[in-house]
PDB file of C-alpha atoms in Angstrom:
ATOM      1  CA  UNK A  25     -13.421  16.673 -10.053  1.00 76.00           C
ATOM      2  CA  UNK A  26      -9.631  16.604 -10.418  1.00 79.00           C
ATOM      3  CA  UNK A  27      -8.139  14.445  -7.695  1.00 90.00           C
ATOM      4  CA  UNK A  28      -4.885  12.737  -6.861  1.00 94.00           C
ATOM      5  CA  UNK A  29      -4.829   9.762  -4.507  1.00 95.00           C
ATOM      6  CA  UNK A  30      -1.762   8.124  -3.039  1.00 96.00           C
ATOM      7  CA  UNK A  31      -1.178   4.825  -1.326  1.00 96.00           C
ATOM      8  CA  UNK A  32      -0.180   3.680   1.123  1.00 96.00           C
ATOM      9  CA  UNK A  33      -0.786   6.547   3.520  1.00 94.00           C
ATOM     10  CA  UNK A  34       2.322   5.538   5.442  1.00 95.00           C
ATOM     11  CA  UNK A  35       4.998   2.895   5.093  1.00 96.00           C
ATOM     12  CA  UNK A  36       7.758   1.560   7.310  1.00 97.00           C
ATOM     13  CA  UNK A  37      10.654  -0.405   5.815  1.00 96.00           C
ATOM     14  CA  UNK A  38      14.107  -1.525   6.893  1.00 97.00           C
ATOM     15  CA  UNK A  39      17.207   0.138   5.549  1.00 97.00           C
ATOM     16  CA  UNK A  40      18.419  -1.470   2.339  1.00 97.00           C
ATOM     17  CA  UNK A  41      14.985  -2.703   1.273  1.00 97.00           C
ATOM     18  CA  UNK A  42      13.087  -1.562  -1.802  1.00 97.00           C
ATOM     19  CA  UNK A  43       9.616  -0.054  -1.817  1.00 97.00           C
ATOM     20  CA  UNK A  44       7.006   1.246  -4.260  1.00 98.00           C
ATOM     21  CA  UNK A  45       4.623   4.129  -3.734  1.00 98.00           C
ATOM     22  CA  UNK A  46       1.444   4.522  -5.780  1.00 98.00           C
ATOM     23  CA  UNK A  47      -0.338   7.530  -7.253  1.00 98.00           C
ATOM     24  CA  UNK A  48      -3.726   7.429  -9.006  1.00 97.00           C
ATOM     25  CA  UNK A  49      -5.237  10.518 -10.561  1.00 96.00           C
ATOM     26  CA  UNK A  50      -8.393  11.713 -12.273  1.00 94.00           C
ATOM     27  CA  UNK A  51      -6.913  15.002 -13.483  1.00 89.00           C
ATOM     28  CA  UNK A  52      -7.960  15.896 -16.998  1.00 86.00           C
ATOM     29  CA  UNK A  53      -6.601  17.062 -19.304  1.00 88.00           C
ATOM     30  CA  UNK A  54      -3.239  15.691 -18.257  1.00 88.00           C
ATOM     31  CA  UNK A  55      -0.126  17.826 -18.673  1.00 87.00           C
ATOM     32  CA  UNK A  56       2.517  16.289 -16.434  1.00 92.00           C
ATOM     33  CA  UNK A  57       3.091  14.419 -13.191  1.00 95.00           C
ATOM     34  CA  UNK A  58       5.743  15.132 -10.612  1.00 95.00           C
ATOM     35  CA  UNK A  59       7.024  13.326  -7.570  1.00 96.00           C
ATOM     36  CA  UNK A  60       8.304  15.485  -4.741  1.00 96.00           C
ATOM     37  CA  UNK A  61      10.182  14.482  -1.594  1.00 96.00           C
ATOM     38  CA  UNK A  62       9.445  16.547   1.499  1.00 94.00           C
ATOM     39  CA  UNK A  63      11.493  16.191   4.645  1.00 92.00           C
ATOM     40  CA  UNK A  64       9.686  17.078   7.860  1.00 88.00           C
ATOM     41  CA  UNK A  65       9.480  20.842   8.302  1.00 84.00           C
ATOM     42  CA  UNK A  66      11.116  21.509   4.932  1.00 88.00           C
ATOM     43  CA  UNK A  67       9.888  22.473   1.492  1.00 91.00           C
ATOM     44  CA  UNK A  68       9.244  19.811  -1.175  1.00 93.00           C
ATOM     45  CA  UNK A  69      12.062  18.941  -3.562  1.00 93.00           C
ATOM     46  CA  UNK A  70      11.313  17.723  -7.079  1.00 92.00           C
ATOM     47  CA  UNK A  71      12.455  14.155  -7.835  1.00 95.00           C
ATOM     48  CA  UNK A  72      11.021  13.506 -11.295  1.00 93.00           C
ATOM     49  CA  UNK A  73       8.687  15.041 -13.839  1.00 91.00           C
ATOM     50  CA  UNK A  74       6.910  12.980 -16.471  1.00 92.00           C
ATOM     51  CA  UNK A  75       4.858  13.980 -19.480  1.00 90.00           C
ATOM     52  CA  UNK A  76       2.227  11.991 -21.327  1.00 85.00           C
ATOM     53  CA  UNK A  77       4.684  10.234 -23.615  1.00 87.00           C
ATOM     54  CA  UNK A  78       7.095   9.107 -20.907  1.00 89.00           C
ATOM     55  CA  UNK A  79       6.707   5.686 -19.277  1.00 91.00           C
ATOM     56  CA  UNK A  80       9.624   5.698 -16.904  1.00 95.00           C
ATOM     57  CA  UNK A  81      12.177   8.111 -15.545  1.00 94.00           C
ATOM     58  CA  UNK A  82      14.980   7.576 -13.067  1.00 94.00           C
ATOM     59  CA  UNK A  83      16.797   9.853 -10.666  1.00 93.00           C
ATOM     60  CA  UNK A  84      19.466   7.869  -8.857  1.00 95.00           C
ATOM     61  CA  UNK A  85      17.756   5.281  -6.666  1.00 97.00           C
ATOM     62  CA  UNK A  86      14.334   6.718  -7.518  1.00 97.00           C
ATOM     63  CA  UNK A  87      12.449   5.388 -10.555  1.00 97.00           C
ATOM     64  CA  UNK A  88       9.039   6.743 -11.527  1.00 97.00           C
ATOM     65  CA  UNK A  89       6.660   5.055 -13.925  1.00 97.00           C
ATOM     66  CA  UNK A  90       3.597   6.450 -15.641  1.00 96.00           C
ATOM     67  CA  UNK A  91       0.666   4.682 -17.273  1.00 94.00           C
ATOM     68  CA  UNK A  92      -1.382   7.458 -18.842  1.00 91.00           C
ATOM     69  CA  UNK A  93      -4.062   5.004 -19.961  1.00 91.00           C
ATOM     70  CA  UNK A  94      -4.882   3.819 -16.452  1.00 94.00           C
ATOM     71  CA  UNK A  95      -3.897   7.172 -14.918  1.00 94.00           C
ATOM     72  CA  UNK A  96      -1.469   5.596 -12.511  1.00 96.00           C
ATOM     73  CA  UNK A  97       2.080   6.361 -11.490  1.00 97.00           C
ATOM     74  CA  UNK A  98       4.483   4.668  -9.142  1.00 98.00           C
ATOM     75  CA  UNK A  99       7.703   5.709  -7.443  1.00 98.00           C
ATOM     76  CA  UNK A 100      10.139   2.881  -6.765  1.00 98.00           C
ATOM     77  CA  UNK A 101      12.926   3.412  -4.258  1.00 97.00           C
ATOM     78  CA  UNK A 102      15.833   1.005  -4.470  1.00 97.00           C
ATOM     79  CA  UNK A 103      18.177   0.089  -1.608  1.00 97.00           C
ATOM     80  CA  UNK A 104      16.528   2.500   0.803  1.00 97.00           C
ATOM     81  CA  UNK A 105      18.604   4.702   3.104  1.00 97.00           C
ATOM     82  CA  UNK A 106      17.734   6.345   6.401  1.00 97.00           C
ATOM     83  CA  UNK A 107      17.721   9.697   4.601  1.00 96.00           C
ATOM     84  CA  UNK A 108      14.843   8.500   2.421  1.00 97.00           C
ATOM     85  CA  UNK A 109      12.544   8.946   5.433  1.00 97.00           C
ATOM     86  CA  UNK A 110      10.201  11.694   4.257  1.00 96.00           C
ATOM     87  CA  UNK A 111       6.811  12.363   2.706  1.00 96.00           C
ATOM     88  CA  UNK A 112       6.512  11.697  -1.003  1.00 97.00           C
ATOM     89  CA  UNK A 113       3.967  13.829  -2.798  1.00 96.00           C
ATOM     90  CA  UNK A 114       2.520  13.203  -6.247  1.00 96.00           C
ATOM     91  CA  UNK A 115       1.473  16.368  -8.108  1.00 95.00           C
ATOM     92  CA  UNK A 116      -0.474  16.320 -11.369  1.00 94.00           C
ATOM     93  CA  UNK A 117      -1.062  19.359 -13.555  1.00 90.00           C
ATOM     94  CA  UNK A 118      -3.855  19.884 -16.046  1.00 85.00           C
ATOM     95  CA  UNK A 119      -2.035  22.599 -17.924  1.00 76.00           C
ATOM     96  CA  UNK A 120      -3.183  25.304 -15.559  1.00 77.00           C
ATOM     97  CA  UNK A 121      -3.569  23.983 -12.036  1.00 82.00           C
ATOM     98  CA  UNK A 122      -1.396  21.906  -9.737  1.00 87.00           C
ATOM     99  CA  UNK A 123      -3.310  19.133  -7.972  1.00 90.00           C
ATOM    100  CA  UNK A 124      -1.438  17.763  -4.968  1.00 92.00           C
ATOM    101  CA  UNK A 125      -1.872  14.271  -3.604  1.00 94.00           C
ATOM    102  CA  UNK A 126      -2.020  13.744   0.172  1.00 93.00           C
ATOM    103  CA  UNK A 127       1.435  12.171   0.217  1.00 95.00           C
ATOM    104  CA  UNK A 128       2.882   8.916   1.505  1.00 96.00           C
ATOM    105  CA  UNK A 129       4.875   9.073   4.712  1.00 96.00           C
ATOM    106  CA  UNK A 130       7.920   6.752   4.415  1.00 97.00           C
ATOM    107  CA  UNK A 131       9.961   5.767   7.456  1.00 97.00           C
ATOM    108  CA  UNK A 132      13.202   3.856   6.918  1.00 97.00           C
ATOM    109  CA  UNK A 133      14.454   2.092  10.028  1.00 96.00           C
ATOM    110  CA  UNK A 134      18.008   0.843  10.706  1.00 95.00           C
TER     111      UNK A 134
ATOM    112  CA  UNK B  27      22.281  30.417  -6.701  1.00 60.00           C
ATOM    113  CA  UNK B  28      19.617  27.738  -7.096  1.00 64.00           C
ATOM    114  CA  UNK B  29      17.637  28.051  -3.931  1.00 89.00           C
ATOM    115  CA  UNK B  30      14.651  29.817  -2.490  1.00 95.00           C
ATOM    116  CA  UNK B  31      15.208  31.324   0.943  1.00 95.00           C
ATOM    117  CA  UNK B  32      12.558  32.162   3.512  1.00 97.00           C
ATOM    118  CA  UNK B  33      12.704  34.146   6.718  1.00 96.00           C
ATOM    119  CA  UNK B  34      12.031  33.717   9.521  1.00 96.00           C
ATOM    120  CA  UNK B  35      12.239  29.946   9.978  1.00 95.00           C
ATOM    121  CA  UNK B  36       9.862  30.083  12.922  1.00 96.00           C
ATOM    122  CA  UNK B  37       7.369  32.746  13.981  1.00 96.00           C
ATOM    123  CA  UNK B  38       5.091  32.931  16.995  1.00 95.00           C
ATOM    124  CA  UNK B  39       2.531  35.724  17.025  1.00 92.00           C
ATOM    125  CA  UNK B  40      -0.560  36.795  18.863  1.00 90.00           C
ATOM    126  CA  UNK B  41      -3.890  37.371  17.175  1.00 88.00           C
ATOM    127  CA  UNK B  42      -3.454  41.161  17.349  1.00 87.00           C
ATOM    128  CA  UNK B  43       0.080  41.236  15.975  1.00 89.00           C
ATOM    129  CA  UNK B  44       1.228  42.319  12.523  1.00 94.00           C
ATOM    130  CA  UNK B  45       4.108  40.370  11.037  1.00 95.00           C
ATOM    131  CA  UNK B  46       5.580  39.593   7.614  1.00 97.00           C
ATOM    132  CA  UNK B  47       7.048  36.522   5.990  1.00 97.00           C
ATOM    133  CA  UNK B  48       9.770  37.011   3.421  1.00 98.00           C
ATOM    134  CA  UNK B  49      10.841  34.952   0.438  1.00 98.00           C
ATOM    135  CA  UNK B  50      13.746  35.535  -1.923  1.00 97.00           C
ATOM    136  CA  UNK B  51      15.139  33.859  -5.052  1.00 96.00           C
ATOM    137  CA  UNK B  52      17.927  34.832  -7.413  1.00 92.00           C
ATOM    138  CA  UNK B  53      17.298  32.318 -10.170  1.00 94.00           C
ATOM    139  CA  UNK B  54      15.640  34.873 -12.443  1.00 94.00           C
ATOM    140  CA  UNK B  55      12.290  33.160 -11.995  1.00 95.00           C
ATOM    141  CA  UNK B  56       9.288  35.283 -12.953  1.00 95.00           C
ATOM    142  CA  UNK B  57       6.630  33.298 -11.078  1.00 95.00           C
ATOM    143  CA  UNK B  58       6.439  33.084  -7.302  1.00 96.00           C
ATOM    144  CA  UNK B  59       3.943  31.298  -5.089  1.00 95.00           C
ATOM    145  CA  UNK B  60       2.711  31.159  -1.504  1.00 97.00           C
ATOM    146  CA  UNK B  61       1.419  27.863  -0.129  1.00 96.00           C
ATOM    147  CA  UNK B  62      -0.030  26.934   3.249  1.00 96.00           C
ATOM    148  CA  UNK B  63       0.588  23.455   4.605  1.00 94.00           C
ATOM    149  CA  UNK B  64      -1.073  21.955   7.657  1.00 93.00           C
ATOM    150  CA  UNK B  65       0.459  18.942   9.387  1.00 89.00           C
ATOM    151  CA  UNK B  66       0.242  15.710   7.382  1.00 84.00           C
ATOM    152  CA  UNK B  67      -1.569  17.502   4.542  1.00 88.00           C
ATOM    153  CA  UNK B  68      -0.323  18.515   1.100  1.00 89.00           C
ATOM    154  CA  UNK B  69       0.460  22.181   0.389  1.00 91.00           C
ATOM    155  CA  UNK B  70      -2.509  24.390  -0.527  1.00 92.00           C
ATOM    156  CA  UNK B  71      -1.952  27.172  -3.034  1.00 92.00           C
ATOM    157  CA  UNK B  72      -2.695  30.656  -1.704  1.00 95.00           C
ATOM    158  CA  UNK B  73      -1.294  33.159  -4.207  1.00 94.00           C
ATOM    159  CA  UNK B  74       0.558  33.244  -7.513  1.00 94.00           C
ATOM    160  CA  UNK B  75       2.580  36.193  -8.757  1.00 95.00           C
ATOM    161  CA  UNK B  76       3.654  36.322 -12.375  1.00 93.00           C
ATOM    162  CA  UNK B  77       5.961  39.113 -13.482  1.00 94.00           C
ATOM    163  CA  UNK B  78       5.310  40.832 -10.147  1.00 94.00           C
ATOM    164  CA  UNK B  79       1.566  40.928 -10.708  1.00 93.00           C
ATOM    165  CA  UNK B  80      -0.918  38.966  -8.631  1.00 91.00           C
ATOM    166  CA  UNK B  81      -2.309  36.337 -10.956  1.00 87.00           C
ATOM    167  CA  UNK B  82      -4.126  33.991  -8.601  1.00 82.00           C
ATOM    168  CA  UNK B  83      -5.733  34.549  -5.215  1.00 82.00           C
ATOM    169  CA  UNK B  84      -7.294  31.294  -4.075  1.00 82.00           C
ATOM    170  CA  UNK B  85     -10.027  32.952  -1.985  1.00 84.00           C
ATOM    171  CA  UNK B  86      -7.583  33.639   0.827  1.00 91.00           C
ATOM    172  CA  UNK B  87      -8.898  35.751   3.749  1.00 92.00           C
ATOM    173  CA  UNK B  88      -7.839  39.383   3.705  1.00 92.00           C
ATOM    174  CA  UNK B  89      -5.833  38.939   6.901  1.00 94.00           C
ATOM    175  CA  UNK B  90      -3.188  37.525   4.516  1.00 96.00           C
ATOM    176  CA  UNK B  91      -1.815  40.210   2.219  1.00 95.00           C
ATOM    177  CA  UNK B  92       0.829  39.318  -0.379  1.00 96.00           C
ATOM    178  CA  UNK B  93       3.287  41.756  -1.871  1.00 96.00           C
ATOM    179  CA  UNK B  94       5.867  41.397  -4.633  1.00 95.00           C
ATOM    180  CA  UNK B  95       8.222  44.416  -4.424  1.00 94.00           C
ATOM    181  CA  UNK B  96      10.449  43.140  -7.243  1.00 92.00           C
ATOM    182  CA  UNK B  97      11.132  40.034  -9.278  1.00 90.00           C
ATOM    183  CA  UNK B  98      13.300  38.464  -6.557  1.00 95.00           C
ATOM    184  CA  UNK B  99      11.221  39.146  -3.463  1.00 97.00           C
ATOM    185  CA  UNK B 100       7.857  37.997  -2.227  1.00 97.00           C
ATOM    186  CA  UNK B 101       6.318  39.001   1.089  1.00 97.00           C
ATOM    187  CA  UNK B 102       3.281  37.782   2.966  1.00 97.00           C
ATOM    188  CA  UNK B 103       1.904  40.323   5.438  1.00 97.00           C
ATOM    189  CA  UNK B 104      -0.063  38.889   8.335  1.00 96.00           C
ATOM    190  CA  UNK B 105      -2.594  40.745  10.483  1.00 94.00           C
ATOM    191  CA  UNK B 106      -5.247  39.631  12.953  1.00 92.00           C
ATOM    192  CA  UNK B 107      -4.607  35.953  12.348  1.00 93.00           C
ATOM    193  CA  UNK B 108      -6.506  33.126  13.992  1.00 94.00           C
ATOM    194  CA  UNK B 109      -5.057  30.076  15.760  1.00 95.00           C
ATOM    195  CA  UNK B 110      -6.230  27.902  12.854  1.00 95.00           C
ATOM    196  CA  UNK B 111      -3.823  29.833  10.616  1.00 96.00           C
ATOM    197  CA  UNK B 112      -0.937  28.084  12.352  1.00 97.00           C
ATOM    198  CA  UNK B 113       0.852  26.099   9.644  1.00 96.00           C
ATOM    199  CA  UNK B 114       3.989  25.799   7.549  1.00 95.00           C
ATOM    200  CA  UNK B 115       4.022  28.562   4.935  1.00 97.00           C
ATOM    201  CA  UNK B 116       5.958  27.632   1.832  1.00 96.00           C
ATOM    202  CA  UNK B 117       7.235  29.923  -0.874  1.00 97.00           C
ATOM    203  CA  UNK B 118       8.071  28.571  -4.322  1.00 96.00           C
ATOM    204  CA  UNK B 119       9.294  29.943  -7.616  1.00 96.00           C
ATOM    205  CA  UNK B 120       9.421  28.749 -11.216  1.00 94.00           C
ATOM    206  CA  UNK B 121      10.866  30.183 -14.427  1.00 93.00           C
ATOM    207  CA  UNK B 122       7.422  31.136 -15.682  1.00 92.00           C
ATOM    208  CA  UNK B 123       3.872  30.643 -14.440  1.00 89.00           C
ATOM    209  CA  UNK B 124       3.657  27.475 -16.495  1.00 85.00           C
ATOM    210  CA  UNK B 125       2.638  24.066 -15.104  1.00 79.00           C
ATOM    211  CA  UNK B 126       5.324  22.510 -17.291  1.00 80.00           C
ATOM    212  CA  UNK B 127       7.954  24.304 -15.184  1.00 86.00           C
ATOM    213  CA  UNK B 128       9.265  22.764 -12.007  1.00 86.00           C
ATOM    214  CA  UNK B 129       8.562  24.725  -8.848  1.00 90.00           C
ATOM    215  CA  UNK B 130      11.450  25.217  -6.445  1.00 92.00           C
ATOM    216  CA  UNK B 131      10.312  25.396  -2.856  1.00 94.00           C
ATOM    217  CA  UNK B 132      11.862  27.226   0.057  1.00 94.00           C
ATOM    218  CA  UNK B 133      12.300  25.588   3.468  1.00 93.00           C
ATOM    219  CA  UNK B 134       9.173  27.230   4.817  1.00 95.00           C
ATOM    220  CA  UNK B 135       8.252  29.378   7.805  1.00 96.00           C
ATOM    221  CA  UNK B 136       6.645  27.545  10.711  1.00 95.00           C
ATOM    222  CA  UNK B 137       3.948  29.929  11.993  1.00 96.00           C
ATOM    223  CA  UNK B 138       2.225  29.554  15.341  1.00 96.00           C
ATOM    224  CA  UNK B 139      -0.669  31.864  16.213  1.00 95.00           C
ATOM    225  CA  UNK B 140      -1.516  32.035  19.891  1.00 92.00           C
TER     226      UNK B 140
END
């Protein structure tokens, strides 16, 4: 069964600190993996998209990594800001379907 | 214009009411989607329209009725809903119905069924 798991479920960090969110998937065949940021009560916004051949991709303070062999991805946030408080959702596609992870809820405190 | 708009932002309705959610995009995207999202859960796909034709219906109850009047508009007609249908309803669009394309999400409509 195609599944996407994320950890931790929630995370609290202080402003200015770094953090790393994890995504493990069993989706097969693999087409691509996306990280979305979703503010409370808003729609998700795409941060990065990675295909099989890509190991790392950055978008400002966000850096995503992909290990297609172990079927793991991570999202690293550098120098966190209060506005980074949101849910981060990992979405993996098998070429036809989108499989959403449950998300990690990040809270950045001053 | 690079955004997806949804109206209304909030909607409260009784179980006997009929209401509609609206979604609009002017990016020339030919695929549009409806998702349902419960609190602290990821979005669940409900419907996919590709070139104004319904391509996917994920076994959604008939009290939800989608409509795509043209390539820029997507409606979701609601009738005889249940309290458990209360959720955030998200609309999204992408250039084509292709998992390689990024989906652009609207801000959502927060629906409460009393």
